[in-house]
XYZ file of C-alpha atoms in Angstrom:
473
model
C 73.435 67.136 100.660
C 71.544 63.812 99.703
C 73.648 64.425 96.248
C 76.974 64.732 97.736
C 76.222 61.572 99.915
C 75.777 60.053 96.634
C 78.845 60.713 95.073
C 81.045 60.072 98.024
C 79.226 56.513 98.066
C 79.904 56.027 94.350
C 83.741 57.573 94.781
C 83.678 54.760 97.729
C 82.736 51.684 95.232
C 85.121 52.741 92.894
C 88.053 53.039 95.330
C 86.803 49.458 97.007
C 86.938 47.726 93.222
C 90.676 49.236 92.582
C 92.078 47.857 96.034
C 90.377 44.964 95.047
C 91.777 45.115 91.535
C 95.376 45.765 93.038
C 95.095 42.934 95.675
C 93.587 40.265 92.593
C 96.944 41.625 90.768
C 98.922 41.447 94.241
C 98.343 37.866 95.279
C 98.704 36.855 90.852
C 102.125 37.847 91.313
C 103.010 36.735 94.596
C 101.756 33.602 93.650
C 104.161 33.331 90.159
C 106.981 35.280 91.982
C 106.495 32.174 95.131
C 105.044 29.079 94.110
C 105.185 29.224 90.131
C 109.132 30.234 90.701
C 110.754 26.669 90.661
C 108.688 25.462 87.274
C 109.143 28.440 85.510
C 112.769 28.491 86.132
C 112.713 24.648 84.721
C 111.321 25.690 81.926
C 113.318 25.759 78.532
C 110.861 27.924 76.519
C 111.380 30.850 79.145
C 113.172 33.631 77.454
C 114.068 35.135 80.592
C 116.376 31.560 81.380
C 117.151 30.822 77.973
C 118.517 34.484 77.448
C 120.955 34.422 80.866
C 121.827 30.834 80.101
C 123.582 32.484 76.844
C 125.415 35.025 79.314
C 126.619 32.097 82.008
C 129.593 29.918 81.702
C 127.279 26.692 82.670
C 128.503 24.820 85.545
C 129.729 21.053 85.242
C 127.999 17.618 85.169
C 129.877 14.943 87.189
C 129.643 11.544 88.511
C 130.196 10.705 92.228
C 133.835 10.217 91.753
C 134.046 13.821 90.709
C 134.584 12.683 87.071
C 133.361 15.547 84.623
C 130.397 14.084 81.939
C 129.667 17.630 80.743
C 131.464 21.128 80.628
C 131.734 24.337 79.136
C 134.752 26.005 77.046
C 135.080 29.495 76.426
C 135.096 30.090 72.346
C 135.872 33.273 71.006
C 131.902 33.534 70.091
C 130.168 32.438 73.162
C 130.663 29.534 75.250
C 130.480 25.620 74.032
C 128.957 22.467 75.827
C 131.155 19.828 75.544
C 130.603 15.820 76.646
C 133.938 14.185 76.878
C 132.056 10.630 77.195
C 129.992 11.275 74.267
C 127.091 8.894 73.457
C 128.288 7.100 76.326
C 126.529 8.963 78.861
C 124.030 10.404 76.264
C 120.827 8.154 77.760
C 120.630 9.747 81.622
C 122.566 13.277 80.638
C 120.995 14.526 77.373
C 122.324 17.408 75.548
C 122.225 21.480 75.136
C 121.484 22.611 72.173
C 119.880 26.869 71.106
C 118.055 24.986 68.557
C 116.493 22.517 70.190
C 117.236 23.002 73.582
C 117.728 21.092 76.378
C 117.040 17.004 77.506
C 118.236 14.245 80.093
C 119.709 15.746 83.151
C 120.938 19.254 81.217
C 117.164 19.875 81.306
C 115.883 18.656 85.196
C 118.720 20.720 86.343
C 118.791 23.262 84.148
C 117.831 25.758 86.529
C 121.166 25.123 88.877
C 123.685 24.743 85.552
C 122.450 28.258 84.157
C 123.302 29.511 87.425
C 119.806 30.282 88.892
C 118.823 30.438 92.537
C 115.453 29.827 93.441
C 115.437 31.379 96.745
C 117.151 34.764 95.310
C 114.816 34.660 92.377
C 112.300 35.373 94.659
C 113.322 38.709 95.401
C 112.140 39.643 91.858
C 114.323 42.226 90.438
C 116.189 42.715 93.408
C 118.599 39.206 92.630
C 120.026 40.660 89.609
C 122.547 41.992 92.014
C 123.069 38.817 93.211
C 123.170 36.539 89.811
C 126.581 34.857 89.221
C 127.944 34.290 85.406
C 129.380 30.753 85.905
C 126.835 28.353 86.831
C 126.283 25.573 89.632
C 127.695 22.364 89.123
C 125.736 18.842 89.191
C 126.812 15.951 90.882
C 125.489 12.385 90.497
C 125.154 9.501 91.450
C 126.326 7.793 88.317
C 129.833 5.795 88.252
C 131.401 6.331 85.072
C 132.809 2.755 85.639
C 129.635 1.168 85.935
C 128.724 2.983 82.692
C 131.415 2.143 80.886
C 131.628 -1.226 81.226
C 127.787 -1.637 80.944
C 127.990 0.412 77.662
C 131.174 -1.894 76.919
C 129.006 -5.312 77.591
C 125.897 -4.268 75.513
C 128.077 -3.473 72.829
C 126.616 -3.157 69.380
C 122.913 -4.414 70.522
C 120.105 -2.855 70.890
C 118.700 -2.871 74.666
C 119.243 -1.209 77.924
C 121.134 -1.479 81.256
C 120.030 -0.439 84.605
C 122.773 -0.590 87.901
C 121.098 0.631 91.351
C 122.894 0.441 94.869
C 119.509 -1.543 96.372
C 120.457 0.301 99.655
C 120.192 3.657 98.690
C 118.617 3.898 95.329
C 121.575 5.542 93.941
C 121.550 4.949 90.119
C 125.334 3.957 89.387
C 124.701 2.696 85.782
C 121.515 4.028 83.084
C 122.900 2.989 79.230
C 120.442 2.909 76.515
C 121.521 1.795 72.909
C 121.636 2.849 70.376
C 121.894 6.203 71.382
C 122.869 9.931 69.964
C 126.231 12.141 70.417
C 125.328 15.118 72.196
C 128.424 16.960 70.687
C 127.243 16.802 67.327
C 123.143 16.540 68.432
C 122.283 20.034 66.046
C 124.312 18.086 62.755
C 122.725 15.009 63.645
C 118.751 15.976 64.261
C 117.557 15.452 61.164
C 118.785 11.434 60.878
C 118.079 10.711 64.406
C 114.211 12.039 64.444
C 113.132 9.757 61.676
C 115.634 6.834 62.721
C 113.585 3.353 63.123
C 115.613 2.736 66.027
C 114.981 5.316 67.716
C 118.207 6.705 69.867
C 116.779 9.244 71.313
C 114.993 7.088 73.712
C 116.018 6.486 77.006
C 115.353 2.822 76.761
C 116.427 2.072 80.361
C 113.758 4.430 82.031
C 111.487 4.491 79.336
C 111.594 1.712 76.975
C 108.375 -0.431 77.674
C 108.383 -4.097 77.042
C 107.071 -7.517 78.179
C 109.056 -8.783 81.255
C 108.583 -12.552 80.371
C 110.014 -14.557 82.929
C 111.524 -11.971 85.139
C 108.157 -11.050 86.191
C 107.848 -14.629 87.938
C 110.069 -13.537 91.238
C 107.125 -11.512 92.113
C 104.409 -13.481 91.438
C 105.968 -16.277 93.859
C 105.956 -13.800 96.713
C 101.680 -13.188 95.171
C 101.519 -16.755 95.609
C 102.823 -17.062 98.768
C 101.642 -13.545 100.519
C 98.098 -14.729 99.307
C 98.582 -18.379 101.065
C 96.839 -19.668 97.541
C 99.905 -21.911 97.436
C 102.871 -22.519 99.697
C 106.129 -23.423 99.146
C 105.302 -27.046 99.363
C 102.722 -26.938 96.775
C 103.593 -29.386 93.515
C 102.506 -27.981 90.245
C 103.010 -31.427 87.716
C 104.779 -29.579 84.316
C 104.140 -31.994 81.319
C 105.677 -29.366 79.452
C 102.202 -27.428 78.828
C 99.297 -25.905 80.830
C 96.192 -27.089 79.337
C 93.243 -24.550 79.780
C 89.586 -24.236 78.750
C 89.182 -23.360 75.375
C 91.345 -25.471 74.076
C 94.238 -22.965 74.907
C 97.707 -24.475 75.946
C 100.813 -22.659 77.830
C 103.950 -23.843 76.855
C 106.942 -24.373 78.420
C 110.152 -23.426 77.281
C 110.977 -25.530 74.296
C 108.137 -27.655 75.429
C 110.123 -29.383 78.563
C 108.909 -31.385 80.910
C 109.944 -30.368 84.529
C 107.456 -33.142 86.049
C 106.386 -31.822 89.819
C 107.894 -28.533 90.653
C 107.208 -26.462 93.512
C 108.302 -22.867 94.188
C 111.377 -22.753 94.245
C 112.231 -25.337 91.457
C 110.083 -23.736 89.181
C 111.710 -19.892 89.679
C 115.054 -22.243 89.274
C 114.038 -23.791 85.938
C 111.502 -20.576 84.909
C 108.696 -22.996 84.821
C 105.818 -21.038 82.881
C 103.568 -24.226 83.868
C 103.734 -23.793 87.244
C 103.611 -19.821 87.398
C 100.811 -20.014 84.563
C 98.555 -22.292 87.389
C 99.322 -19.630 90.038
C 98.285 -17.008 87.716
C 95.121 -18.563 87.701
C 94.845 -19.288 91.526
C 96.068 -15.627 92.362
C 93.224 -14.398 90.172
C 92.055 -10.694 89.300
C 92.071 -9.347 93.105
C 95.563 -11.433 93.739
C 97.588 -10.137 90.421
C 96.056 -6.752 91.006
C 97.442 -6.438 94.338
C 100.788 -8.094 94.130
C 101.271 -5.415 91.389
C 100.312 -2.674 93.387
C 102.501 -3.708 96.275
C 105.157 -3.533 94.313
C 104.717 -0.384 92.888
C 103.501 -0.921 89.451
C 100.341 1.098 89.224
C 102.397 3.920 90.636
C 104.040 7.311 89.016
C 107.500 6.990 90.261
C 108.038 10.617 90.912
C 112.229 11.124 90.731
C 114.753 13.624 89.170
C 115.151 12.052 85.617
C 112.011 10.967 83.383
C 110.595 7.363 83.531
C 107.498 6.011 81.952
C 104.599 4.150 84.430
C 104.482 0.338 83.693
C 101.596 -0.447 81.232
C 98.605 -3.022 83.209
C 96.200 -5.463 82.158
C 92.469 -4.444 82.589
C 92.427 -6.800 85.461
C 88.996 -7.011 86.132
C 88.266 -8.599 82.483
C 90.749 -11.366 82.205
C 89.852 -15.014 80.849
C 91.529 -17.950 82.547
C 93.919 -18.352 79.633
C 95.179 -14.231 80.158
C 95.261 -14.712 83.994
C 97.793 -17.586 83.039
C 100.215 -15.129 80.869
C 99.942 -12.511 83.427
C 101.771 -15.155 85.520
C 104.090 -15.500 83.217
C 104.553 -12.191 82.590
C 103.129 -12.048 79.289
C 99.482 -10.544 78.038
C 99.351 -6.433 77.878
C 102.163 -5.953 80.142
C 104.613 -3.805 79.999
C 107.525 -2.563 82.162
C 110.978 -0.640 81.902
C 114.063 -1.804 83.047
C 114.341 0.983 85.980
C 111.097 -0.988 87.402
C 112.646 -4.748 86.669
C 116.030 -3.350 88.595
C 113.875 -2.378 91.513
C 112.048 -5.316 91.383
C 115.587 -6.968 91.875
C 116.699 -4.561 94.124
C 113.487 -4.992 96.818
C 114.038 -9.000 96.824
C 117.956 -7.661 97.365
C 116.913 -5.373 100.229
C 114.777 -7.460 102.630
C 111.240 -6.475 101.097
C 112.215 -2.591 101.270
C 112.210 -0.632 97.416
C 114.452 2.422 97.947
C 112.850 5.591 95.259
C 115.898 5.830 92.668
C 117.987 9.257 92.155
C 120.204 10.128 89.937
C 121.355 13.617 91.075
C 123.402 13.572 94.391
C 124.462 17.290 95.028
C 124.373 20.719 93.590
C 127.343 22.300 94.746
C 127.848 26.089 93.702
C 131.045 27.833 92.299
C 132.517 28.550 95.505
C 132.084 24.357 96.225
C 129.483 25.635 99.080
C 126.845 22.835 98.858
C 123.354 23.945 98.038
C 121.489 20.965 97.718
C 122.539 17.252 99.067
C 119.762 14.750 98.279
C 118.968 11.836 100.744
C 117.942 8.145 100.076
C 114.560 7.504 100.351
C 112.449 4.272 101.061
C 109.178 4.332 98.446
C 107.725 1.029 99.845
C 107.861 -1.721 101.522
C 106.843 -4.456 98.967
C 106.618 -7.619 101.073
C 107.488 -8.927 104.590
C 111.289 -9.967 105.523
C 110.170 -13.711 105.666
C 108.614 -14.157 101.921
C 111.292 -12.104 100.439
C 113.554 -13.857 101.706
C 112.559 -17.444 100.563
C 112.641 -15.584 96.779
C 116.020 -14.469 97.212
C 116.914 -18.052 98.546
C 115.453 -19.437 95.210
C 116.819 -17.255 92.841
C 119.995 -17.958 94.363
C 119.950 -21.104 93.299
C 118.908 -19.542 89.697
C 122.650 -18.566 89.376
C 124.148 -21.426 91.210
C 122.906 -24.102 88.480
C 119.393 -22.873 86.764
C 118.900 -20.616 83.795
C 121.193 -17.609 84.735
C 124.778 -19.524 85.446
C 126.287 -18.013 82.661
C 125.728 -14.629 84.803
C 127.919 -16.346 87.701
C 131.343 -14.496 88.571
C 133.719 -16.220 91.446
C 133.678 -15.184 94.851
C 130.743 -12.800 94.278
C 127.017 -13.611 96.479
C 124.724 -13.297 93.355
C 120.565 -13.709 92.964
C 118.941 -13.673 89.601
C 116.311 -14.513 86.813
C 116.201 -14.603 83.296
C 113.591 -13.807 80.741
C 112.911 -14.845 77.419
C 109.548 -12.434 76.535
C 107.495 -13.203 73.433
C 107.633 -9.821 71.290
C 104.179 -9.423 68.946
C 106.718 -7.625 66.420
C 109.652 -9.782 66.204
C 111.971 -12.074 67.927
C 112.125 -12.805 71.897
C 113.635 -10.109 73.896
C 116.033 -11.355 76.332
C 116.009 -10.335 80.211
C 117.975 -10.709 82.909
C 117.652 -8.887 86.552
C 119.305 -9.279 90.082
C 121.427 -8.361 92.593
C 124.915 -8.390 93.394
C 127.055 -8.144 96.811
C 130.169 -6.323 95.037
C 133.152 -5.268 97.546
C 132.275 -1.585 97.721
C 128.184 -1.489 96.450
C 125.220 -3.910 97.118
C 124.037 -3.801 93.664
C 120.530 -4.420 92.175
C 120.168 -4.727 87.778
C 118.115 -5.201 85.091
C 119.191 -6.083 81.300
C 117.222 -6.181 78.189
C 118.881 -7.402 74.836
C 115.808 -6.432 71.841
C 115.043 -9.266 69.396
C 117.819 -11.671 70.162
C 116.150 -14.401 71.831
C 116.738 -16.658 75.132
C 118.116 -14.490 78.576
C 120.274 -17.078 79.729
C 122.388 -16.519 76.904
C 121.823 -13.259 75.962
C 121.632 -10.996 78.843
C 122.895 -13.510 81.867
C 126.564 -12.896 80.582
C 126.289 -9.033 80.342
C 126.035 -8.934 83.812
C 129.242 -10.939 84.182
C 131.135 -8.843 82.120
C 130.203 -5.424 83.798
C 130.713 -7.195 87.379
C 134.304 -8.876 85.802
C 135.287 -5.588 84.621
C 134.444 -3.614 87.714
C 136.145 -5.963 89.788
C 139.086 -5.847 87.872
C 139.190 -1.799 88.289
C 139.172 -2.531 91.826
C 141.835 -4.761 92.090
C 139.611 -7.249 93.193
């Protein structure tokens, strides 16, 4: 008896570890069938997804006019992407290609365009009876005017332009040049890999450069947020800030702007007066106008962006508190964060999160996804942003960016002009724009070609002149 007891407790362990086996094995799957679902379906190395995307006519890319940017022919061997735009559209849309897969939008969304559904992929094998062969289509917010004419103004140069509607974070216009064809991406691999100027780069949402000048919006509302200075306060510009050391911050060209308070000095892009508040504003006061503004933040959104680059701001001398004022030392920013920048001051102190995709419609035009604006911070209080906005106003009216002024059109702006460690000045320009049918926030960066005033002030005109003239404004 004592012997049988034994065995029926050792039969009893042995069940106990296989339920426990099976329920280990249970909740594995449950949890990749559930919660790993959505990121496995994203991803382009899945066989599973890259073998029905093969079998799937894949649904349409289009812009919010309903303008197709990407499609798919039937060929008497399989099915063919096609991009009637071509490089145009390249930077926020990317390409499909067996070899080397996907990128851009074609990859974010992959999931939807190969026809996938991530609540019927749940089911497991169950929502093969339930798969479609054409695939979901992509709408977004993009305006293939906006693009064009941006694409149209940059022209041959090398640089990026970013459009946002400042009330909704809607990105209307993302070119990068230069940039690849994604019809003939699998001929062209090989040249564009090892090309110095890199075209596969998304310049506008991940190019990272100094900001110059067009950082100095911001660090007026530091200045004045941190009451170190108001907008009374008279900086005297002799045309250089002398520091310790021996170190001297010059202006522009070395001119002398004589006394200059806020709002002359964001007119005339005074780097003596901005250079001083640098100083006054400190570690803990540049540190936390940054963060306010988002800049030691991931910006979490549908297309990839790269995180500004900071100054160790606990270890700066006098002399690299002054060119953090001016925008100059280690930083680094992308023209996505210089358009929000623009697009907060725009917007009453609020900084909508930017989006790119708008809808996901399927093949039956039954809407399965509809994305919403979203606020991701409130920067600064009505009342300071406001008295920026007043002051770079007056930056179009008759300071640095005139050349960006169109007729009849409420503009704000600032130009840049940021010292490159490899080559000539980049030129910025950002702002915002009341056009008839969009407020409008931007950001342009011309590489290597030297004062923003001149460089990138009138490639805003031209895009808002050539939208306006599509309009029949």
């Amino acid at each position: 008896m004592h012997r049988q007891n034994s065995i029926d407790k050792h039969i009893y362990t042995i069940v106990k570890v296989f339920i426990g086996l099976f329920a280990i094995i249970f909740i594995n799957l449950a949890y990749i069938q559930i919660y790993q679902a959505e990121d496995l379906l994203k991803d382009s190395h899945n066989s599973h997804v890259a073998e029905k995307a093969l079998q799937v006519q894949r649904g349409k890319i289009l812009d919010r006019n309903g303008v197709v940017l990407a499609d798919t022919t039937v060929e008497k061997d399989g099915f063919k992407r096609v991009y009637p735009y071509g490089e145009i559209f390249a930077s926020p849309i990317g390409y499909v290609s067996d070899k080397l897969g996907y990128a851009g939008i074609e990859s974010t969304q992959n999931t939807y365009l190969a026809g996938n559904n991530l609540v019927l992929h749940a089911l497991g094998p169950i929502s093969q009876i339930f798969e479609q062969n054409v695939g979901n289509d992509v709408h977004l917010t993009l305006n293939a005017d906006y693009q064009q004419a941006a694409y149209d103004a940059l022209g041959n140069r090398k640089g990026a332009v970013v459009v946002l509607n400042r009330k909704t974070g809607e990105v209307l216009a993302m070119v990068s040049r230069p940039m690849f064809n994604p019809n003939t991406i699998d001929e062209d691999w090989d040249n564009l890999r090892v090309d110095e100027n890199s075209p596969l780069l998304n310049r506008a949402s991940q190019g990272l450069y100094p900001p110059g000048s067009v950082i100095k919006p911001m660090i007026g509302d530091g200045v004045l947020t941190s009451g170190v200075a108001t907008t009374d306060t008279v900086v005297n510009c002799t045309g250089a800030l002398q520091l310790s050391g021996g170190y001297s911050l010059s202006d522009s060209s070395g001119e002398v702007h004589g006394g200059v308070n806020l709002a002359k000095a964001i007119e005339e892009s005074c780097n003596s007066y901005f250079g001083t508040m640098g100083i006054r504003l400190g570690s803990d006061g540049l540190k936390e106008t940054f963060s306010r503004f988002g800049y030691d933040q991931e910006l979490d959104t549908d297309f990839i962006n790269n995180k500004p680059q900071l100054p160790d701001f606990d270890n700066l001398s006098d002399g690299e508190l002054a060119q953090v004022g001016i925008g100059q030392s280690t930083l680094l920013v992308t023209p996505l964060r210089m358009a929000m920048l623009a697009g907060s001051i725009g917007n009453e102190g609020i900084m909508m999160k930017p989006f790119v995709v708008n809808a996901i419609t399927a093949p039956d035009n039954s809407i399965l996804e509809q994305h919403q604006p979203m606020t991701w911070r409130q920067v600064s209080s009505p009342e300071t942003i406001n008295i920026i906005y007043e002051d770079m106003k007056n930056v179009i009216n008759h300071g640095t960016g005139t050349r960006a002024k169109v007729s009849g059109i409420e503009m704000i702006g600032k130009t840049g002009t940021a010292e490159n460690s490899t080559g000539k000045d980049h030129a910025w320009f950002i702002g915002c724009a009341n056009m008839p049918n969009e407020d409008i926030a931007f950001a342009v960066i011309v590489e290597n070609s030297g004062f923003g005033g001149s460089e990138a002030a009138p490639i805003i005109k031209n895009i808002l002149t050539s939208i306006l003239a599509k309009e029949g404004k």
